[in-house]
Short mmCIF file of C-alpha atoms and ligand atoms in Angstrom, two decimals:
data_model
loop_
_atom_site.label_atom_id
_atom_site.label_comp_id
_atom_site.label_asym_id
_atom_site.label_seq_id
_atom_site.Cartn_x
_atom_site.Cartn_y
_atom_site.Cartn_z
CA UNK A 1 25.02 -6.69 16.31
CA UNK A 2 25.14 -3.32 18.10
CA UNK A 3 22.86 -2.64 21.05
CA UNK A 4 21.30 0.82 20.83
CA UNK A 5 19.89 2.86 23.69
CA UNK A 6 17.59 5.44 22.14
CA UNK A 7 16.91 8.43 24.39
CA UNK A 8 13.96 10.47 23.15
CA UNK A 9 12.44 7.57 21.18
CA UNK A 10 9.06 9.23 20.57
CA UNK A 11 10.50 12.41 19.03
CA UNK A 12 11.38 13.37 15.50
CA UNK A 13 15.00 12.12 15.71
CA UNK A 14 13.81 9.06 17.63
CA UNK A 15 11.42 8.08 14.84
CA UNK A 16 14.04 8.62 12.14
CA UNK A 17 16.50 6.48 14.11
CA UNK A 18 13.97 3.65 14.35
CA UNK A 19 13.36 3.94 10.62
CA UNK A 20 17.08 3.33 9.95
CA UNK A 21 17.16 0.45 12.47
CA UNK A 22 14.17 -1.12 10.66
CA UNK A 23 16.19 -1.17 7.43
CA UNK A 24 19.11 -3.05 9.04
CA UNK A 25 17.62 -5.62 11.42
CA UNK A 26 20.73 -7.85 11.47
CA UNK A 27 23.04 -4.99 12.40
CA UNK A 28 21.29 -3.04 15.16
CA UNK A 29 19.19 -4.06 18.13
CA UNK A 30 17.05 -1.73 20.25
CA UNK A 31 18.27 -2.40 23.79
CA UNK A 32 16.54 0.46 25.64
CA UNK A 33 14.10 3.26 24.84
CA UNK A 34 13.11 6.44 26.65
CA UNK A 35 10.35 9.03 26.46
CA UNK A 36 8.98 11.72 28.72
CA UNK A 37 5.19 11.32 29.10
CA UNK A 38 3.82 9.72 25.92
CA UNK A 39 3.33 6.21 27.33
CA UNK A 40 0.87 5.18 24.59
CA UNK A 41 3.50 5.76 21.88
CA UNK A 42 6.04 3.97 24.07
CA UNK A 43 3.66 1.03 24.49
CA UNK A 44 3.58 0.58 20.71
CA UNK A 45 7.37 0.85 20.49
CA UNK A 46 7.84 -1.72 23.27
CA UNK A 47 5.54 -4.14 21.50
CA UNK A 48 7.40 -3.68 18.24
CA UNK A 49 11.03 -3.62 19.46
CA UNK A 50 10.85 -5.64 22.73
CA UNK A 51 13.60 -3.60 24.44
CA UNK A 52 15.12 -4.82 27.71
CA UNK A 53 14.36 -1.42 29.31
CA UNK A 54 11.81 1.34 28.73
CA UNK A 55 12.26 4.55 30.71
CA UNK A 56 9.49 7.10 31.12
CA UNK A 57 11.01 10.17 32.77
CA UNK A 58 7.60 10.96 34.20
CA UNK A 59 6.67 8.59 37.03
CA UNK A 60 2.90 8.51 36.46
CA UNK A 61 3.42 7.72 32.77
CA UNK A 62 5.80 4.90 33.78
CA UNK A 63 3.07 3.38 35.98
CA UNK A 64 0.55 3.54 33.13
CA UNK A 65 3.02 1.89 30.75
CA UNK A 66 3.77 -0.84 33.29
CA UNK A 67 0.08 -1.64 33.67
CA UNK A 68 -0.52 -1.75 29.93
CA UNK A 69 2.58 -3.79 28.95
CA UNK A 70 2.41 -7.55 28.76
CA UNK A 71 5.97 -8.43 27.74
CA UNK A 72 9.32 -8.73 29.58
CA UNK A 73 10.43 -5.12 29.11
CA UNK A 74 11.42 -3.57 32.44
CA UNK A 75 9.81 -0.17 32.92
CA UNK A 76 11.81 2.40 34.89
CA UNK A 77 11.28 6.08 35.61
CA UNK A 78 13.25 9.21 36.45
CA UNK A 79 16.40 10.97 35.37
CA UNK A 80 18.76 8.45 37.03
CA UNK A 81 17.19 5.64 35.01
CA UNK A 82 18.08 7.56 31.82
CA UNK A 83 21.71 7.69 32.95
CA UNK A 84 21.60 3.99 33.88
CA UNK A 85 20.43 2.84 30.44
CA UNK A 86 22.87 5.25 28.74
CA UNK A 87 25.83 3.80 30.63
CA UNK A 88 24.59 0.19 30.83
CA UNK A 89 27.26 -2.42 30.20
CA UNK A 90 25.22 -3.97 27.37
CA UNK A 91 24.68 -0.63 25.61
CA UNK A 92 27.03 -0.12 22.65
CA UNK A 93 25.59 3.03 21.03
CA UNK A 94 23.54 5.82 22.61
CA UNK A 95 21.36 8.07 20.51
CA UNK A 96 21.02 11.21 22.65
CA UNK A 97 17.82 12.72 21.20
CA UNK A 98 16.03 14.21 24.19
CA UNK A 99 15.19 17.86 23.59
CA UNK A 100 16.66 20.63 25.74
CA UNK A 101 18.74 20.75 28.92
CA UNK A 102 16.77 17.69 30.12
CA UNK A 103 18.97 15.61 27.80
CA UNK A 104 22.30 16.67 29.27
CA UNK A 105 22.89 14.31 32.17
CA UNK A 106 22.07 11.12 30.23
CA UNK A 107 24.25 12.20 27.28
CA UNK A 108 27.03 12.92 29.75
CA UNK A 109 26.55 9.52 31.40
CA UNK A 110 27.08 7.91 27.97
CA UNK A 111 30.22 10.00 27.48
CA UNK A 112 31.61 9.03 30.88
CA UNK A 113 30.91 5.35 30.20
CA UNK A 114 32.93 5.41 26.97
CA UNK A 115 30.04 4.67 24.60
CA UNK A 116 29.56 5.71 21.00
CA UNK A 117 27.42 8.82 21.52
CA UNK A 118 25.33 9.87 18.55
CA UNK A 119 24.66 13.39 19.76
CA UNK A 120 21.49 15.13 18.62
CA UNK A 121 21.05 16.94 21.94
CA UNK A 122 23.20 19.98 21.08
CA UNK A 123 22.10 21.59 24.34
CA UNK A 124 24.52 19.25 26.22
CA UNK A 125 27.48 20.94 24.57
CA UNK A 126 26.04 24.43 24.96
CA UNK A 127 25.53 23.90 28.69
CA UNK A 128 28.59 21.88 29.59
CA UNK A 129 30.90 21.78 26.56
CA UNK A 130 34.18 21.60 28.49
CA UNK A 131 32.94 18.97 30.94
CA UNK A 132 31.39 16.93 28.13
CA UNK A 133 34.47 16.98 25.88
CA UNK A 134 36.72 16.10 28.86
CA UNK A 135 34.49 13.12 29.65
CA UNK A 136 34.72 11.93 26.03
CA UNK A 137 38.51 12.25 26.08
CA UNK A 138 38.99 10.56 29.45
CA UNK A 139 36.71 7.60 28.75
CA UNK A 140 37.67 7.05 25.10
CA UNK A 141 34.06 7.53 24.01
CA UNK A 142 33.28 8.10 20.33
CA UNK A 143 31.33 11.30 19.76
CA UNK A 144 29.50 11.49 16.44
CA UNK A 145 27.34 14.53 15.69
CA UNK A 146 23.69 14.05 14.75
CA UNK A 147 23.07 17.54 13.49
CA UNK A 148 23.15 17.95 9.73
CA UNK A 149 25.70 20.81 9.75
CA UNK A 150 28.07 19.16 12.20
CA UNK A 151 27.79 15.80 10.51
CA UNK A 152 28.68 17.58 7.26
CA UNK A 153 31.80 19.09 8.82
CA UNK A 154 32.70 15.81 10.54
CA UNK A 155 32.44 14.08 7.15
CA UNK A 156 34.53 16.77 5.40
CA UNK A 157 37.22 16.47 8.07
CA UNK A 158 37.66 12.71 7.61
CA UNK A 159 40.79 13.44 5.58
CA UNK A 160 42.32 15.36 8.52
CA UNK A 161 42.35 19.06 9.39
CA UNK A 162 45.67 20.15 7.93
CA UNK A 163 45.39 23.72 6.61
CA UNK A 164 41.86 24.24 7.96
CA UNK A 165 41.08 27.94 8.13
CA UNK A 166 37.39 28.11 9.00
CA UNK A 167 34.11 26.23 8.96
CA UNK A 168 30.86 27.59 7.61
CA UNK A 169 27.49 26.43 8.92
CA UNK A 170 24.60 26.78 6.51
CA UNK A 171 21.27 28.09 7.81
CA UNK A 172 18.00 27.83 5.94
CA UNK A 173 16.58 30.93 7.64
CA UNK A 174 13.47 28.93 8.51
CA UNK A 175 10.00 30.07 7.49
CA UNK A 176 10.69 33.81 7.90
CA UNK A 177 13.84 34.30 5.84
CA UNK A 178 12.10 36.85 3.64
CA UNK A 179 9.50 38.13 6.15
CA UNK A 180 10.12 41.78 7.10
CA UNK A 181 11.05 42.39 10.73
CA UNK A 182 7.92 44.47 11.39
CA UNK A 183 5.67 41.49 10.53
CA UNK A 184 7.34 39.03 12.88
CA UNK A 185 5.75 39.97 16.22
CA UNK A 186 2.32 38.63 15.25
CA UNK A 187 3.60 35.24 14.04
CA UNK A 188 1.73 32.27 15.59
CA UNK A 189 3.38 29.10 16.98
CA UNK A 190 2.06 27.03 14.08
CA UNK A 191 3.51 29.48 11.55
CA UNK A 192 6.86 29.39 13.35
CA UNK A 193 6.86 25.57 13.38
CA UNK A 194 6.14 25.26 9.63
CA UNK A 195 9.74 24.80 8.52
CA UNK A 196 10.08 24.83 4.72
CA UNK A 197 12.66 22.00 4.47
CA UNK A 198 13.01 20.01 7.69
CA UNK A 199 10.39 18.18 9.73
CA UNK A 200 11.38 18.53 13.41
CA UNK A 201 10.06 18.82 16.98
CA UNK A 202 8.37 22.10 17.97
CA UNK A 203 11.16 23.52 20.15
CA UNK A 204 13.89 23.18 17.52
CA UNK A 205 11.44 24.41 14.85
CA UNK A 206 10.94 27.67 16.76
CA UNK A 207 14.71 27.84 17.30
CA UNK A 208 15.14 27.56 13.53
CA UNK A 209 12.66 30.37 12.94
CA UNK A 210 14.48 32.70 15.40
CA UNK A 211 17.88 31.34 14.29
CA UNK A 212 18.72 30.50 17.90
CA UNK A 213 19.16 26.99 16.52
CA UNK A 214 22.08 28.26 14.43
CA UNK A 215 23.41 30.12 17.46
CA UNK A 216 23.37 26.93 19.53
CA UNK A 217 25.02 25.14 16.60
CA UNK A 218 27.84 27.70 16.48
CA UNK A 219 28.57 26.83 20.12
CA UNK A 220 28.16 23.11 19.39
CA UNK A 221 30.73 23.42 16.58
CA UNK A 222 33.12 25.36 18.82
CA UNK A 223 33.33 22.40 21.21
CA UNK A 224 33.03 19.53 18.74
CA UNK A 225 35.78 20.75 16.44
CA UNK A 226 37.97 22.61 18.95
CA UNK A 227 37.91 25.97 17.13
CA UNK A 228 38.13 29.63 18.10
CA UNK A 229 34.95 31.71 17.59
CA UNK A 230 36.51 33.61 14.67
CA UNK A 231 36.80 30.33 12.73
CA UNK A 232 33.03 29.78 12.75
CA UNK A 233 30.95 31.44 10.09
CA UNK A 234 27.25 31.23 9.15
CA UNK A 235 25.74 31.62 5.68
CA UNK A 236 22.04 31.61 4.77
CA UNK A 237 21.13 28.87 2.30
CA UNK A 238 17.36 28.51 1.94
CA UNK A 239 17.43 25.21 0.00
CA UNK A 240 19.21 23.22 2.80
CA UNK A 241 21.10 21.16 0.23
CA UNK A 242 24.66 22.20 1.15
CA UNK A 243 24.77 21.07 4.79
CA UNK A 244 27.99 22.91 5.69
CA UNK A 245 31.52 23.58 4.47
CA UNK A 246 35.15 23.57 5.53
CA UNK A 247 37.55 26.17 4.13
CA UNK A 248 41.27 25.50 3.76
CA UNK A 249 44.34 27.75 3.49
CA UNK A 250 44.99 26.71 -0.11
CA UNK A 251 41.69 28.19 -1.29
CA UNK A 252 39.84 24.87 -1.36
CA UNK A 253 36.42 24.42 0.21
CA UNK A 254 34.86 21.03 0.97
CA UNK A 255 31.11 20.78 1.45
CA UNK A 256 28.73 17.91 2.13
CA UNK A 257 25.45 17.90 0.21
CA UNK A 258 22.25 15.89 0.39
CA UNK A 259 18.49 16.06 0.64
CA UNK A 260 17.33 17.49 3.96
CA UNK A 261 16.44 14.26 5.77
CA UNK A 262 18.00 13.36 9.12
CA UNK A 263 18.10 9.66 8.25
CA UNK A 264 21.30 10.32 6.23
CA UNK A 265 22.94 11.87 9.29
CA UNK A 266 21.66 9.17 11.65
CA UNK A 267 22.70 6.26 9.43
CA UNK A 268 26.18 7.78 9.09
CA UNK A 269 26.49 8.02 12.89
CA UNK A 270 25.30 4.43 13.27
CA UNK A 271 27.51 2.89 10.59
CA UNK A 272 30.60 5.14 10.89
CA UNK A 273 33.17 4.71 9.40
CA UNK A 274 31.09 2.68 6.95
CA UNK A 275 28.04 3.89 5.05
CA UNK A 276 24.72 2.08 4.88
CA UNK A 277 21.41 2.76 3.14
CA UNK A 278 19.08 5.15 4.97
CA UNK A 279 16.00 5.37 2.78
CA UNK A 280 16.88 8.92 1.69
CA UNK A 281 16.46 9.67 -2.01
CA UNK A 282 19.68 10.48 -3.91
CA UNK A 283 20.24 14.17 -4.52
CA UNK A 284 19.11 15.54 -7.87
CA UNK A 285 21.17 18.71 -8.23
CA UNK A 286 19.69 19.81 -11.54
CA UNK A 287 16.22 19.79 -10.00
CA UNK A 288 17.33 21.83 -6.99
CA UNK A 289 18.81 24.80 -8.78
CA UNK A 290 19.44 27.56 -8.14
CA UNK A 291 21.21 27.12 -4.81
CA UNK A 292 21.22 30.49 -3.04
CA UNK A 293 23.52 31.90 -0.34
CA UNK A 294 23.19 35.14 1.68
CA UNK A 295 24.85 36.89 4.59
CA UNK A 296 22.64 36.56 7.74
CA UNK A 297 20.75 39.64 8.98
CA UNK A 298 21.79 39.89 12.65
CA UNK A 299 19.30 42.65 13.40
CA UNK A 300 16.34 40.55 12.32
CA UNK A 301 17.79 37.35 13.76
CA UNK A 302 18.99 38.80 17.07
CA UNK A 303 19.22 35.33 18.66
CA UNK A 304 22.15 34.47 16.39
CA UNK A 305 23.95 37.65 17.45
CA UNK A 306 23.28 36.82 21.13
CA UNK A 307 24.70 33.32 20.74
CA UNK A 308 27.94 34.69 19.21
CA UNK A 309 28.14 37.19 22.08
CA UNK A 310 27.63 34.46 24.68
CA UNK A 311 30.33 32.31 23.06
CA UNK A 312 32.78 35.21 23.19
CA UNK A 313 31.87 35.95 26.84
CA UNK A 314 32.41 32.28 27.71
CA UNK A 315 31.82 30.78 31.18
CA UNK A 316 28.16 30.58 32.14
CA UNK A 317 26.88 32.86 29.36
CA UNK A 318 26.12 29.98 26.98
CA UNK A 319 24.16 28.04 29.59
CA UNK A 320 22.33 31.23 30.48
CA UNK A 321 21.13 31.96 26.95
CA UNK A 322 20.15 28.32 26.49
CA UNK A 323 18.00 28.33 29.64
CA UNK A 324 16.45 31.71 28.80
CA UNK A 325 15.71 30.46 25.29
CA UNK A 326 13.96 27.32 26.58
CA UNK A 327 11.78 29.43 28.90
CA UNK A 328 11.02 31.97 26.16
CA UNK A 329 10.22 29.35 23.49
CA UNK A 330 7.93 27.54 25.88
CA UNK A 331 6.13 30.82 26.64
CA UNK A 332 5.87 31.57 22.92
CA UNK A 333 4.47 28.10 22.15
CA UNK A 334 1.90 28.66 24.92
CA UNK A 335 1.06 32.03 23.34
CA UNK A 336 2.14 33.96 26.45
CA UNK A 337 4.69 36.11 24.59
CA UNK A 338 5.22 37.26 21.00
CA UNK A 339 7.82 35.96 18.56
CA UNK A 340 10.11 38.99 18.85
CA UNK A 341 9.97 38.85 22.65
CA UNK A 342 12.09 35.67 22.52
CA UNK A 343 15.39 37.52 21.88
CA UNK A 344 14.38 40.25 24.37
CA UNK A 345 13.93 37.66 27.14
CA UNK A 346 17.30 36.10 26.28
CA UNK A 347 19.18 39.41 26.13
CA UNK A 348 17.73 40.67 29.41
CA UNK A 349 18.45 37.37 31.17
CA UNK A 350 22.05 37.59 29.98
CA UNK A 351 22.29 41.20 31.24
CA UNK A 352 20.92 40.23 34.65
CA UNK A 353 23.36 37.33 35.19
CA UNK A 354 26.93 37.67 36.46
CA UNK A 355 29.55 36.21 34.16
CA UNK A 356 31.24 33.32 36.01
CA UNK A 357 33.21 30.18 35.21
CA UNK A 358 31.32 26.90 35.71
CA UNK A 359 33.79 24.40 37.18
CA UNK A 360 31.59 21.34 37.60
CA UNK A 361 28.23 19.86 36.76
CA UNK A 362 26.58 21.14 39.96
CA UNK A 363 27.55 24.68 38.95
CA UNK A 364 26.15 24.09 35.44
CA UNK A 365 22.84 22.88 36.86
CA UNK A 366 22.65 25.74 39.38
CA UNK A 367 23.33 28.31 36.65
CA UNK A 368 20.67 26.72 34.43
CA UNK A 369 18.14 27.03 37.27
CA UNK A 370 19.10 30.62 38.11
CA UNK A 371 18.79 31.67 34.47
CA UNK A 372 15.39 29.94 34.19
CA UNK A 373 14.14 31.83 37.27
CA UNK A 374 15.32 35.17 35.88
CA UNK A 375 13.88 34.45 32.42
CA UNK A 376 10.54 33.35 33.90
CA UNK A 377 10.24 36.70 35.72
CA UNK A 378 11.08 38.59 32.53
CA UNK A 379 8.49 36.57 30.58
CA UNK A 380 5.74 37.73 32.96
CA UNK A 381 6.60 41.33 32.01
CA UNK A 382 5.87 40.58 28.33
CA UNK A 383 2.87 38.30 28.96
P1 NAD B 401 11.06 16.21 19.72
O1 NAD B 401 10.36 17.25 20.51
O2 NAD B 401 10.43 15.69 18.49
O3 NAD B 401 11.33 14.94 20.68
C1 NAD B 401 11.89 15.10 21.94
C2 NAD B 401 12.04 13.77 22.68
O4 NAD B 401 12.55 14.07 23.99
C3 NAD B 401 10.73 13.00 22.88
O5 NAD B 401 10.97 11.62 22.79
C4 NAD B 401 10.32 13.36 24.31
O6 NAD B 401 9.58 12.34 24.95
C5 NAD B 401 11.66 13.56 24.99
N1 NAD B 401 11.60 14.54 26.08
C6 NAD B 401 11.07 15.79 26.03
N2 NAD B 401 11.21 16.41 27.22
C7 NAD B 401 11.83 15.53 28.04
C8 NAD B 401 12.23 15.56 29.41
N3 NAD B 401 12.00 16.63 30.18
N4 NAD B 401 12.87 14.48 29.91
C9 NAD B 401 13.09 13.39 29.16
N5 NAD B 401 12.71 13.28 27.86
C10 NAD B 401 12.09 14.34 27.31
O7 NAD B 401 12.53 16.76 19.43
P2 NAD B 401 13.49 16.45 18.18
O8 NAD B 401 13.18 17.35 17.06
O9 NAD B 401 13.55 14.98 17.94
O10 NAD B 401 14.89 16.96 18.75
C11 NAD B 401 15.61 16.21 19.72
C12 NAD B 401 17.02 16.80 19.87
O11 NAD B 401 17.68 16.65 18.63
C13 NAD B 401 17.04 18.30 20.19
O12 NAD B 401 18.10 18.56 21.04
C14 NAD B 401 17.27 18.95 18.83
O13 NAD B 401 17.94 20.19 18.94
C15 NAD B 401 18.16 17.91 18.17
N6 NAD B 401 18.11 17.93 16.70
C16 NAD B 401 16.95 17.64 16.06
C17 NAD B 401 16.90 17.67 14.67
C18 NAD B 401 15.63 17.31 13.93
O14 NAD B 401 15.67 17.25 12.71
N7 NAD B 401 14.52 17.07 14.59
C19 NAD B 401 18.05 18.00 13.94
C20 NAD B 401 19.23 18.28 14.64
C21 NAD B 401 19.25 18.23 16.02
MG1 MG B 402 21.17 21.50 12.50
#
């Protein structure tokens, strides 16, 4: 029986993880759960799963949960409590599924404690890729991607990486793949969040619509698979059936395919190196044809271009674009700025930040804050 600490239990990945756990009750046990403010949803989860710990990052929500709960679950609050449950001696596996930079320190705590980290929070690697990968190496942690593209590549590389020439991430293009650039500014948050293939939280849905999600994934792949930027390619694939590919020197390409449902990815991370059922329907290729592939339009999807530029700049540039993106997406979701202002805010934040090397976690956090302050000022110009 493996004890799971599920960070971000009330989110989209959190729910899919619990769905896989439900299908294998003898194999996995929910040891600890976390959420930000939604204490009512957490109350239901605590009643169902009886975890030893429940962490509400928000203190007031933790108090409300404590008052409402009538079982033995210990309710904690704050960022340190997230790190404590992630590194707890009784935790075997950590699902890191908090959204945004807020998920970094707990994911890192799991890495430092040598756990199996099932990493959905790609922002951890974008912000602190070197520090994170060093922690994994030094502690002997097992890092398993919970992102469909990276899981695909991880699966393709199970036979080793001899002769690997490049990897290719697929990108659906989100809801606006075929929308002309001049129609994008007036897009509403609900239109941006209506992803054609994947059901996800609102932040990553907007990131998919701008293609910043793919940009963050390029950086995620750079660290996970120890590549140079020139070895990472992106191809548009609106059906989201081919989840990504690895190209080899001999002309061979290996791809991983499946229906777009994160339960396949999550169950693989939980059972690795075995495979278990996930509840996902088998793929019916004949009913999914034709499968289409296109070269991405970097003028229309400027966020993808900016992410490649930040990766090539290195140092703090990746953390800077991540912070600026979080500020800009939040402003867009609150209808303070338009859809096409998102890349403008990111680009201007990058221009207004000095390129430096981030040696430790304090420097990463300070850079994140500086970039947020700059981006917030830029947002007010567009608002
Ligand atoms: P979501 O918005 O549905 O859920 C986010 C979770 O994080 C919730 O449980 C919420 O309570 C918690 N949270 C939010 N802000 C927090 C804060 N400040 N402190 C602590 N907890 C906080 O998001 P999601 O779609 O499940 O995505 C989670 C992560 O997984 C993201 O990093 C995303 O990029 C990644 N991811 C998601 C998918 C997907 O299909 N949804 C696919 C690949 C990767
Ligand atoms: Mg992905």
